[in-house]
CSV table of C-alpha atoms in Angstrom, one decimal:
chain,number,residue,atom,x,y,z
A,124,UNK,CA,65.0,-31.2,29.5
A,125,UNK,CA,68.3,-29.4,29.8
A,126,UNK,CA,69.0,-25.7,30.7
A,127,UNK,CA,72.4,-24.2,30.3
A,128,UNK,CA,72.9,-21.2,32.6
A,129,UNK,CA,75.4,-18.4,32.0
A,130,UNK,CA,76.9,-16.5,34.9
A,131,UNK,CA,76.3,-12.8,35.4
A,132,UNK,CA,79.4,-11.1,33.8
A,133,UNK,CA,80.5,-9.4,37.1
A,134,UNK,CA,81.0,-12.9,38.5
A,135,UNK,CA,83.3,-14.0,35.6
A,136,UNK,CA,85.8,-11.2,36.2
A,137,UNK,CA,86.3,-12.1,39.9
A,138,UNK,CA,89.5,-13.8,41.0
A,139,UNK,CA,89.6,-17.6,40.5
A,140,UNK,CA,88.8,-18.5,44.1
A,141,UNK,CA,85.9,-16.0,44.4
A,142,UNK,CA,84.4,-17.1,41.0
A,143,UNK,CA,84.7,-20.7,42.0
A,144,UNK,CA,83.0,-20.1,45.4
A,145,UNK,CA,80.2,-18.0,43.9
A,146,UNK,CA,79.6,-20.4,41.1
A,147,UNK,CA,79.3,-23.2,43.7
A,148,UNK,CA,76.8,-21.1,45.7
A,149,UNK,CA,74.7,-20.5,42.6
A,150,UNK,CA,74.8,-24.2,41.9
A,151,UNK,CA,73.6,-25.1,45.4
A,152,UNK,CA,70.8,-22.5,45.1
A,153,UNK,CA,69.6,-23.9,41.8
A,154,UNK,CA,69.8,-27.4,43.1
A,155,UNK,CA,67.6,-26.5,46.1
A,156,UNK,CA,65.1,-24.5,44.1
A,157,UNK,CA,65.0,-27.0,41.3
A,158,UNK,CA,64.3,-30.0,43.5
A,159,UNK,CA,61.3,-28.1,45.0
A,160,UNK,CA,59.8,-28.3,41.5
A,161,UNK,CA,61.0,-31.8,40.5
A,162,UNK,CA,62.9,-34.0,43.0
A,163,UNK,CA,64.9,-35.6,40.2
A,164,UNK,CA,66.6,-32.3,39.2
A,165,UNK,CA,70.4,-32.5,38.7
A,166,UNK,CA,72.6,-29.4,38.6
A,167,UNK,CA,76.1,-29.7,37.2
A,168,UNK,CA,78.7,-27.0,37.8
A,169,UNK,CA,81.3,-26.1,35.2
A,170,UNK,CA,83.7,-23.2,34.9
A,171,UNK,CA,81.8,-21.1,32.5
A,172,UNK,CA,78.3,-22.3,32.9
A,173,UNK,CA,75.9,-24.5,34.9
A,174,UNK,CA,73.7,-27.2,33.5
A,175,UNK,CA,70.2,-27.9,35.0
A,176,UNK,CA,68.9,-31.3,34.0
A,177,UNK,CA,65.3,-32.3,34.6
A,178,UNK,CA,64.1,-35.9,33.8
A,179,UNK,CA,60.7,-34.6,32.7
A,180,UNK,CA,59.6,-32.9,29.4
A,181,UNK,CA,56.2,-31.8,30.7
A,182,UNK,CA,55.3,-28.3,29.5
A,183,UNK,CA,54.0,-27.3,32.9
A,184,UNK,CA,57.3,-28.4,34.6
A,185,UNK,CA,59.3,-26.6,31.8
A,186,UNK,CA,57.3,-23.4,32.5
A,187,UNK,CA,58.0,-23.6,36.2
A,188,UNK,CA,61.8,-24.0,35.6
A,189,UNK,CA,61.9,-21.1,33.2
A,190,UNK,CA,60.1,-18.9,35.7
A,191,UNK,CA,62.5,-20.0,38.5
A,192,UNK,CA,65.6,-19.4,36.5
A,193,UNK,CA,64.4,-15.9,35.4
A,194,UNK,CA,64.2,-14.8,39.1
A,195,UNK,CA,67.3,-16.4,40.6
A,196,UNK,CA,70.1,-13.8,41.3
A,197,UNK,CA,73.4,-14.5,39.6
A,198,UNK,CA,72.2,-15.6,36.2
A,199,UNK,CA,72.9,-13.5,33.1
A,200,UNK,CA,71.1,-15.7,30.5
A,201,UNK,CA,69.9,-19.2,30.2
A,202,UNK,CA,68.9,-21.5,27.4
A,203,UNK,CA,66.6,-24.4,26.9
A,204,UNK,CA,68.7,-26.8,24.8
A,205,UNK,CA,68.7,-30.2,23.2
A,206,UNK,CA,72.0,-32.1,23.6
A,207,UNK,CA,73.5,-34.5,21.0
A,208,UNK,CA,76.8,-36.3,20.7
A,209,UNK,CA,78.7,-35.5,17.5
A,210,UNK,CA,81.8,-36.5,15.6
A,211,UNK,CA,81.8,-34.2,12.5
A,212,UNK,CA,80.3,-30.9,11.6
A,213,UNK,CA,77.9,-32.7,9.4
A,214,UNK,CA,76.5,-34.4,12.5
A,215,UNK,CA,75.7,-31.0,14.0
A,216,UNK,CA,74.0,-29.9,10.8
A,217,UNK,CA,71.8,-33.1,10.7
A,218,UNK,CA,70.7,-32.4,14.3
A,219,UNK,CA,70.0,-28.7,13.5
A,220,UNK,CA,68.0,-29.3,10.3
A,221,UNK,CA,64.8,-30.8,11.8
A,222,UNK,CA,64.9,-28.4,14.8
A,223,UNK,CA,65.3,-25.1,12.9
A,224,UNK,CA,64.0,-25.9,9.3
A,225,UNK,CA,60.5,-24.7,9.9
A,226,UNK,CA,61.6,-21.9,12.2
A,227,UNK,CA,63.7,-20.1,9.5
A,228,UNK,CA,61.3,-20.8,6.5
A,229,UNK,CA,60.6,-17.6,4.6
A,230,UNK,CA,63.0,-15.7,6.9
A,231,UNK,CA,66.6,-14.5,7.0
A,232,UNK,CA,68.9,-16.1,9.5
A,233,UNK,CA,72.4,-16.5,10.8
A,234,UNK,CA,74.1,-19.2,12.9
A,235,UNK,CA,76.1,-18.3,16.0
A,236,UNK,CA,78.4,-20.9,17.6
A,237,UNK,CA,80.0,-20.8,21.1
A,238,UNK,CA,82.7,-23.5,21.5
A,239,UNK,CA,84.7,-24.9,24.4
A,240,UNK,CA,87.1,-27.8,24.2
A,241,UNK,CA,89.6,-29.1,21.6
A,242,UNK,CA,88.3,-29.5,18.1
A,243,UNK,CA,89.8,-29.6,14.6
A,244,UNK,CA,87.6,-26.7,13.5
A,245,UNK,CA,86.9,-23.2,14.7
A,246,UNK,CA,83.6,-21.6,15.7
A,247,UNK,CA,83.5,-19.8,12.4
A,248,UNK,CA,84.0,-23.0,10.5
A,249,UNK,CA,80.9,-24.5,12.3
A,250,UNK,CA,78.8,-21.4,11.6
A,251,UNK,CA,79.6,-21.5,7.9
A,252,UNK,CA,79.0,-25.3,7.6
A,253,UNK,CA,75.7,-25.4,9.5
A,254,UNK,CA,74.5,-22.1,8.0
A,255,UNK,CA,75.3,-23.2,4.5
A,256,UNK,CA,73.5,-26.5,4.9
A,257,UNK,CA,70.4,-24.8,6.4
A,258,UNK,CA,70.4,-22.2,3.6
A,259,UNK,CA,70.5,-24.9,0.9
A,260,UNK,CA,68.0,-27.4,2.3
A,261,UNK,CA,65.3,-25.2,3.9
A,262,UNK,CA,62.9,-22.5,2.6
A,263,UNK,CA,64.9,-19.8,4.3
A,264,UNK,CA,65.2,-16.5,2.5
A,265,UNK,CA,69.0,-16.5,3.0
A,266,UNK,CA,71.8,-15.8,5.4
A,267,UNK,CA,72.0,-12.3,6.9
A,268,UNK,CA,74.8,-11.7,9.4
A,269,UNK,CA,73.5,-8.4,10.6
A,270,UNK,CA,69.9,-8.1,12.0
A,271,UNK,CA,68.6,-11.4,10.8
A,272,UNK,CA,65.0,-12.4,11.4
A,273,UNK,CA,66.2,-15.5,13.3
A,274,UNK,CA,69.5,-16.3,15.0
A,275,UNK,CA,70.3,-20.0,15.4
A,276,UNK,CA,72.4,-20.5,18.6
A,277,UNK,CA,74.5,-23.6,19.0
A,278,UNK,CA,76.9,-24.3,21.9
A,279,UNK,CA,79.6,-26.9,21.4
A,280,UNK,CA,81.3,-28.4,24.4
A,281,UNK,CA,83.8,-31.2,23.8
A,282,UNK,CA,82.0,-34.0,21.9
A,283,UNK,CA,78.4,-32.7,22.5
A,284,UNK,CA,76.5,-30.0,20.7
A,285,UNK,CA,73.7,-28.1,22.4
A,286,UNK,CA,71.0,-26.8,20.1
A,287,UNK,CA,69.2,-23.9,21.6
A,288,UNK,CA,65.4,-24.1,21.6
A,289,UNK,CA,64.9,-20.8,23.6
A,290,UNK,CA,67.1,-18.2,25.2
A,291,UNK,CA,66.0,-16.1,28.2
A,292,UNK,CA,67.3,-13.2,30.1
A,293,UNK,CA,68.2,-13.8,33.8
A,294,UNK,CA,67.9,-11.5,36.7
A,295,UNK,CA,71.6,-10.6,36.9
A,296,UNK,CA,73.3,-9.7,40.2
A,297,UNK,CA,75.1,-12.1,42.5
A,298,UNK,CA,74.0,-15.5,43.9
A,299,UNK,CA,72.1,-15.3,47.1
A,300,UNK,CA,74.3,-16.1,50.0
A,301,UNK,CA,77.5,-14.7,48.6
A,302,UNK,CA,77.2,-11.5,50.5
A,303,UNK,CA,76.6,-10.6,54.2
A,304,UNK,CA,73.1,-10.2,55.5
A,305,UNK,CA,71.2,-6.9,55.8
A,306,UNK,CA,68.1,-5.7,57.7
A,307,UNK,CA,65.7,-3.8,55.5
A,308,UNK,CA,63.3,-1.3,57.1
A,309,UNK,CA,60.0,-2.0,55.3
A,310,UNK,CA,56.7,-0.1,55.3
A,311,UNK,CA,55.1,-1.9,52.3
A,312,UNK,CA,55.2,1.1,50.0
A,313,UNK,CA,57.0,1.2,46.7
A,314,UNK,CA,60.3,2.5,48.0
A,315,UNK,CA,61.1,0.0,50.7
A,316,UNK,CA,59.8,-2.8,48.6
A,317,UNK,CA,62.1,-2.0,45.6
A,318,UNK,CA,65.0,-1.3,47.9
A,319,UNK,CA,64.6,-4.7,49.5
A,320,UNK,CA,64.4,-6.3,46.0
A,321,UNK,CA,67.6,-4.6,44.9
A,322,UNK,CA,69.5,-6.0,47.9
A,323,UNK,CA,68.3,-9.5,47.1
A,324,UNK,CA,69.3,-9.1,43.5
A,325,UNK,CA,72.8,-8.2,44.7
A,326,UNK,CA,73.0,-11.5,46.6
A,327,UNK,CA,72.4,-10.1,50.1
A,328,UNK,CA,70.3,-12.2,52.4
A,329,UNK,CA,67.7,-9.6,53.3
A,330,UNK,CA,65.8,-9.7,56.6
A,331,UNK,CA,62.8,-7.5,57.2
A,332,UNK,CA,62.0,-5.0,60.0
A,333,UNK,CA,58.6,-3.4,60.2
A,334,UNK,CA,57.7,-0.6,62.6
A,335,UNK,CA,54.0,-1.0,63.4
A,336,UNK,CA,52.5,2.4,64.0
A,337,UNK,CA,49.2,1.1,65.2
A,338,UNK,CA,47.5,-1.1,62.6
A,339,UNK,CA,47.1,-4.8,62.1
A,340,UNK,CA,45.9,-4.4,58.5
A,341,UNK,CA,49.1,-2.5,57.7
A,342,UNK,CA,51.2,-5.2,59.4
A,343,UNK,CA,49.5,-8.0,57.5
A,344,UNK,CA,49.9,-6.1,54.2
A,345,UNK,CA,53.6,-5.6,54.8
A,346,UNK,CA,54.1,-9.3,55.7
A,347,UNK,CA,52.4,-10.3,52.5
A,348,UNK,CA,54.8,-8.1,50.4
A,349,UNK,CA,57.8,-9.4,52.3
A,350,UNK,CA,56.8,-13.0,51.9
A,351,UNK,CA,56.2,-12.4,48.1
A,352,UNK,CA,59.7,-10.8,47.7
A,353,UNK,CA,61.4,-13.6,49.6
A,354,UNK,CA,59.5,-16.4,48.0
A,355,UNK,CA,60.1,-15.1,44.5
A,356,UNK,CA,63.7,-13.7,44.7
A,357,UNK,CA,65.6,-15.3,47.6
A,358,UNK,CA,63.8,-18.4,48.7
A,359,UNK,CA,67.0,-20.4,48.7
A,360,UNK,CA,67.9,-18.8,52.0
A,361,UNK,CA,65.7,-18.4,55.2
A,362,UNK,CA,65.2,-14.9,56.6
A,363,UNK,CA,63.4,-13.3,59.5
A,364,UNK,CA,60.6,-10.8,59.8
A,365,UNK,CA,60.7,-8.5,62.8
A,366,UNK,CA,57.7,-6.5,63.9
A,367,UNK,CA,58.4,-3.6,66.3
A,368,UNK,CA,55.3,-2.1,68.1
A,369,UNK,CA,55.9,1.6,67.7
A,370,UNK,CA,52.6,3.1,68.8
A,371,UNK,CA,54.0,4.3,72.1
A,372,UNK,CA,57.0,5.9,70.4
A,373,UNK,CA,54.7,7.7,68.0
A,374,UNK,CA,52.6,9.0,70.9
A,375,UNK,CA,55.8,10.4,72.5
A,376,UNK,CA,56.7,12.1,69.3
A,377,UNK,CA,53.3,13.7,68.8
A,378,UNK,CA,53.1,14.9,72.4
A,379,UNK,CA,56.7,16.2,72.8
A,380,UNK,CA,58.2,17.0,69.4
A,381,UNK,CA,57.6,20.2,67.4
A,382,UNK,CA,55.6,19.5,64.2
A,383,UNK,CA,58.5,20.6,62.1
A,384,UNK,CA,60.8,17.9,63.5
A,385,UNK,CA,58.4,15.0,63.8
A,386,UNK,CA,59.3,13.1,60.6
A,387,UNK,CA,63.0,13.3,61.3
A,388,UNK,CA,62.7,12.3,64.9
A,389,UNK,CA,60.5,9.3,63.9
A,390,UNK,CA,63.3,8.2,61.4
A,391,UNK,CA,65.9,8.7,64.1
A,392,UNK,CA,63.9,6.5,66.5
A,393,UNK,CA,63.5,3.8,63.8
A,394,UNK,CA,67.3,3.7,63.1
A,395,UNK,CA,68.1,3.5,66.8
A,396,UNK,CA,65.8,0.5,67.2
A,397,UNK,CA,66.9,-1.1,63.9
A,398,UNK,CA,70.5,-0.9,64.9
A,399,UNK,CA,69.9,-2.8,68.2
A,400,UNK,CA,67.8,-5.4,66.4
A,401,UNK,CA,70.4,-5.9,63.7
A,402,UNK,CA,73.1,-6.3,66.4
A,403,UNK,CA,71.2,-9.2,67.9
A,404,UNK,CA,71.4,-11.0,64.6
A,405,UNK,CA,75.0,-10.1,63.8
A,406,UNK,CA,73.8,-8.0,60.9
A,407,UNK,CA,76.1,-5.2,59.9
A,408,UNK,CA,74.0,-3.0,57.6
A,409,UNK,CA,70.6,-1.5,57.4
A,410,UNK,CA,68.6,-0.8,54.3
A,411,UNK,CA,66.1,2.0,53.7
A,412,UNK,CA,64.1,3.2,50.7
A,413,UNK,CA,65.0,6.8,51.0
A,414,UNK,CA,65.6,8.9,47.9
A,415,UNK,CA,67.0,12.5,47.9
A,416,UNK,CA,64.3,15.1,48.4
A,417,UNK,CA,61.4,12.8,47.7
A,418,UNK,CA,59.8,14.0,51.0
A,419,UNK,CA,61.0,16.6,53.5
A,420,UNK,CA,62.7,14.1,55.8
A,421,UNK,CA,64.9,13.0,52.8
A,422,UNK,CA,66.7,16.2,52.1
A,423,UNK,CA,70.5,16.1,52.6
A,424,UNK,CA,70.4,18.1,55.9
A,425,UNK,CA,67.6,15.9,57.3
A,426,UNK,CA,69.2,12.6,56.1
A,427,UNK,CA,72.4,13.7,57.8
A,428,UNK,CA,70.5,14.5,61.0
A,429,UNK,CA,68.8,11.1,60.9
A,430,UNK,CA,72.0,9.1,60.3
A,431,UNK,CA,73.8,10.8,63.3
A,432,UNK,CA,72.1,8.5,65.8
A,433,UNK,CA,73.3,5.3,64.1
A,434,UNK,CA,76.8,3.8,63.9
A,435,UNK,CA,75.7,0.9,61.7
A,436,UNK,CA,76.1,1.2,57.9
A,437,UNK,CA,72.9,2.5,56.2
A,438,UNK,CA,72.4,1.5,52.6
A,439,UNK,CA,70.1,3.5,50.4
A,440,UNK,CA,69.9,1.8,47.0
A,441,UNK,CA,67.2,4.3,45.7
A,442,UNK,CA,69.0,7.4,46.7
A,443,UNK,CA,69.2,9.0,43.2
A,444,UNK,CA,66.1,7.3,41.6
A,445,UNK,CA,63.0,9.1,40.5
A,446,UNK,CA,59.6,8.0,41.8
A,447,UNK,CA,58.3,6.9,38.4
A,448,UNK,CA,61.4,4.8,38.0
A,449,UNK,CA,60.8,3.2,41.4
A,450,UNK,CA,57.1,2.5,40.5
A,451,UNK,CA,58.1,1.0,37.1
A,452,UNK,CA,60.6,-1.3,38.8
A,453,UNK,CA,57.9,-2.3,41.3
A,454,UNK,CA,55.7,-3.2,38.4
A,455,UNK,CA,58.4,-5.3,36.8
A,456,UNK,CA,59.0,-7.4,39.9
A,457,UNK,CA,55.3,-7.9,40.4
A,458,UNK,CA,55.0,-5.9,43.6
A,459,UNK,CA,53.1,-2.8,42.3
A,460,UNK,CA,49.6,-4.1,43.2
A,461,UNK,CA,50.7,-5.0,46.7
A,462,UNK,CA,52.2,-1.6,47.5
A,463,UNK,CA,49.4,0.3,45.8
A,464,UNK,CA,46.8,-1.4,48.1
A,465,UNK,CA,48.7,-1.1,51.4
A,466,UNK,CA,46.4,0.6,53.9
A,467,UNK,CA,47.6,4.2,54.4
A,468,UNK,CA,47.8,5.1,58.1
A,469,UNK,CA,46.6,8.6,58.1
A,470,UNK,CA,47.5,11.4,60.5
A,471,UNK,CA,50.7,9.9,62.0
A,472,UNK,CA,53.2,12.7,61.3
A,473,UNK,CA,53.1,16.5,61.0
A,474,UNK,CA,51.5,18.2,58.0
A,475,UNK,CA,54.1,21.0,58.3
A,476,UNK,CA,57.5,19.3,58.3
A,477,UNK,CA,60.8,21.1,57.9
A,478,UNK,CA,63.1,20.4,55.0
A,479,UNK,CA,66.1,21.6,57.0
A,480,UNK,CA,65.8,20.8,60.7
A,481,UNK,CA,68.0,22.6,63.2
A,482,UNK,CA,70.0,19.9,64.9
A,483,UNK,CA,70.3,21.9,68.2
A,484,UNK,CA,66.6,22.3,68.5
A,485,UNK,CA,65.9,18.8,67.5
A,486,UNK,CA,68.3,17.4,70.1
A,487,UNK,CA,66.8,19.7,72.8
A,488,UNK,CA,63.4,18.3,72.1
A,489,UNK,CA,64.6,14.7,72.1
A,490,UNK,CA,66.1,15.4,75.5
A,491,UNK,CA,62.5,15.5,76.8
A,492,UNK,CA,61.7,12.2,75.1
A,493,UNK,CA,60.9,9.2,77.3
A,494,UNK,CA,63.4,6.7,75.8
A,495,UNK,CA,62.0,3.9,78.0
A,496,UNK,CA,59.1,3.7,75.4
A,497,UNK,CA,61.7,3.1,72.7
A,498,UNK,CA,63.4,0.4,74.8
A,499,UNK,CA,60.0,-1.2,75.5
A,500,UNK,CA,59.2,-1.3,71.8
A,501,UNK,CA,62.5,-3.0,71.1
A,502,UNK,CA,62.0,-5.5,73.9
A,503,UNK,CA,58.4,-6.3,72.7
A,504,UNK,CA,59.5,-6.8,69.1
A,505,UNK,CA,58.3,-10.1,67.5
A,506,UNK,CA,60.7,-12.2,65.4
A,507,UNK,CA,59.2,-14.7,62.9
A,508,UNK,CA,60.7,-16.9,60.2
A,509,UNK,CA,59.5,-15.4,56.9
A,510,UNK,CA,57.4,-18.4,56.0
A,511,UNK,CA,55.6,-18.3,59.3
A,512,UNK,CA,54.1,-14.9,58.6
A,513,UNK,CA,51.7,-16.6,56.2
A,514,UNK,CA,49.9,-18.1,59.3
A,515,UNK,CA,49.0,-14.5,60.3
A,516,UNK,CA,47.7,-13.9,56.8
A,517,UNK,CA,45.4,-16.9,57.0
A,518,UNK,CA,43.7,-15.6,60.1
A,519,UNK,CA,42.3,-12.1,59.3
A,520,UNK,CA,40.3,-10.3,61.8
A,521,UNK,CA,36.6,-9.5,61.1
A,522,UNK,CA,35.7,-6.0,60.0
A,523,UNK,CA,34.2,-3.7,62.6
A,524,UNK,CA,30.8,-2.4,61.5
A,525,UNK,CA,30.9,0.8,59.5
A,526,UNK,CA,28.0,3.2,60.1
A,527,UNK,CA,26.8,5.9,57.8
A,528,UNK,CA,23.5,6.9,59.5
A,529,UNK,CA,23.6,8.0,63.2
A,530,UNK,CA,21.2,6.5,65.7
A,531,UNK,CA,19.9,8.2,68.9
A,532,UNK,CA,22.6,8.0,71.6
A,533,UNK,CA,25.5,7.5,69.2
A,534,UNK,CA,28.7,9.6,70.0
A,535,UNK,CA,31.4,10.2,67.5
A,536,UNK,CA,35.0,10.2,68.4
A,537,UNK,CA,37.2,12.1,66.0
A,538,UNK,CA,40.6,10.3,66.4
A,539,UNK,CA,42.6,12.4,63.9
A,540,UNK,CA,45.6,14.4,64.8
A,541,UNK,CA,44.6,17.9,66.1
A,542,UNK,CA,46.2,19.5,63.2
A,543,UNK,CA,44.0,17.6,60.8
A,544,UNK,CA,40.9,18.5,62.7
A,545,UNK,CA,41.8,22.2,62.5
A,546,UNK,CA,42.4,21.9,58.8
A,547,UNK,CA,39.3,19.8,58.0
A,548,UNK,CA,36.7,20.1,60.7
A,549,UNK,CA,34.1,17.3,60.8
A,550,UNK,CA,30.7,18.4,59.6
A,551,UNK,CA,28.0,16.6,61.5
A,552,UNK,CA,24.3,16.2,60.8
A,553,UNK,CA,21.9,18.6,62.5
A,554,UNK,CA,20.8,17.8,66.1
A,555,UNK,CA,24.0,15.7,66.6
A,556,UNK,CA,26.2,16.3,69.6
A,557,UNK,CA,29.6,17.6,68.9
A,558,UNK,CA,32.2,14.9,68.3
A,559,UNK,CA,34.6,14.0,71.0
A,560,UNK,CA,38.2,14.8,70.0
A,561,UNK,CA,40.6,12.1,71.2
A,562,UNK,CA,43.7,11.7,69.1
A,563,UNK,CA,44.4,8.1,68.1
A,564,UNK,CA,47.6,7.9,70.1
A,565,UNK,CA,45.6,8.6,73.3
A,566,UNK,CA,42.6,6.6,72.5
A,567,UNK,CA,43.5,3.3,74.3
A,568,UNK,CA,44.0,5.1,77.6
A,569,UNK,CA,41.2,7.7,77.4
A,570,UNK,CA,38.5,5.4,76.1
A,571,UNK,CA,38.4,3.7,79.5
A,572,UNK,CA,37.3,7.0,81.1
A,573,UNK,CA,34.2,7.3,78.9
A,574,UNK,CA,30.7,6.3,80.0
A,575,UNK,CA,29.8,2.8,79.2
A,576,UNK,CA,26.3,3.5,77.9
A,577,UNK,CA,25.7,4.3,74.2
A,578,UNK,CA,27.7,3.5,71.1
A,579,UNK,CA,30.9,5.2,70.2
A,580,UNK,CA,31.7,5.7,66.5
A,581,UNK,CA,35.4,6.3,65.6
A,582,UNK,CA,36.1,8.7,62.7
A,583,UNK,CA,39.2,9.4,60.5
A,584,UNK,CA,39.5,10.8,57.0
A,585,UNK,CA,40.1,7.5,55.2
A,586,UNK,CA,38.4,5.0,57.5
A,587,UNK,CA,41.6,2.9,57.9
A,588,UNK,CA,42.9,4.2,61.2
A,589,UNK,CA,39.4,4.2,62.7
A,590,UNK,CA,38.8,0.6,61.7
A,591,UNK,CA,42.2,-0.5,63.1
A,592,UNK,CA,41.6,1.2,66.5
A,593,UNK,CA,38.0,0.0,66.7
A,594,UNK,CA,39.4,-3.5,66.4
A,595,UNK,CA,42.0,-2.8,69.2
A,596,UNK,CA,39.2,-1.6,71.5
A,597,UNK,CA,37.1,-4.7,70.6
A,598,UNK,CA,40.0,-6.9,71.4
A,599,UNK,CA,40.3,-5.1,74.8
A,600,UNK,CA,36.7,-6.0,75.6
A,601,UNK,CA,34.7,-2.9,74.3
A,602,UNK,CA,31.5,-4.0,72.7
A,603,UNK,CA,30.0,-0.6,72.0
A,604,UNK,CA,32.4,0.5,69.3
A,605,UNK,CA,31.9,1.0,65.5
A,606,UNK,CA,33.3,3.1,62.7
A,607,UNK,CA,31.7,6.3,61.4
A,608,UNK,CA,31.8,6.5,57.6
A,609,UNK,CA,29.4,9.3,56.3
A,610,UNK,CA,27.8,8.7,52.9
A,611,UNK,CA,29.1,12.1,51.7
A,612,UNK,CA,32.9,12.9,52.1
A,613,UNK,CA,33.5,15.4,54.9
């Protein structure tokens, strides 16, 4: 089987050296990806197109190549073609008749020819000759040049004609590897996922940086999304996945920063850390999924306050996009289900954020911050090749028991943020001791001070954070820990 690949138009308007270099990069990418499907794949570079030749006509192999070409950056359109040598226009017609005769029966049609090389006829001559022959010798309803039922596409190059069996839209963008690398700050949600995809589509080798706020489930979910994006849209180039343990930084924020400023300070800490991590890999730009005014930390004043701590270029490809548009794009690239099912880590940041922080107050509060905790997080960051993250996904931790009915001696620990507890106090069954209130960010240190007897049940609104911290305590040797999930919502 043969595919002819057309370059994305923005590539064709580049200078001669750039176009040649980018076309060569796309050729190499297709050769690498194609040989993973079929080792006999040959990719032939030309000035205005690329040919992908596969010595196999199996339908399953064909479907794999069509899927691969649809998701490879740098391709405008591609066609599945049959190639034939020819001498005269009548030769082209004779090749076209058996291929298109049944297709245009009882339908209107037109013939469109693209021609390169030297011939004694024009493209229009070829369209008239082949179209006239098909009109006379098939059951077609006739030729219609505007809005026909079927368009017959024929490419002519030198002494070969390529009859198109199917035309497909490509991804567009630039070939992977033609642009400098970036580090994308990912959370697994719709925004950072789509932002990462748009960078890949533009040909940027996109590495991933995840700030773990305290949950293994969240980390595994983000790794799964990152692997999916890389494997589907940029697998021709290896990238890295960086995990930064940010629990200690979050604890500092919750203890020392005013609730109005928490969201902005968290983003400032993330940019500080990401800048240093990027510098280690000689990466000159960061990527975020921020969009103007989507949340309080993304207003213009707050974005300005966030970016002040960073000298590295910050790219925000979603800055003017609407949320429905972002979700639609997530659906189109196949990532919606991943993002929709990412565990939500409840209670991390203030419920009363400011849409316009005062920089002087924010900086005064940050002056009280223990920056050694940020430095420790950076030092303890874990770097993995993107394909290695799948090993983590194959070894999930067992769920900690969830309890709905309390037993004698059980003690409940409400691990929510104090603000959440004030807003939605936990209603307990009669004759039950009051719940202990230990915020999640202090749990690892204060749990060791509790009595060893009895069972402790962790509670949060959604059950995600309590499950995660119960696992952490189990890993540290605590055997008397479970999760409290009442039958009726609290």
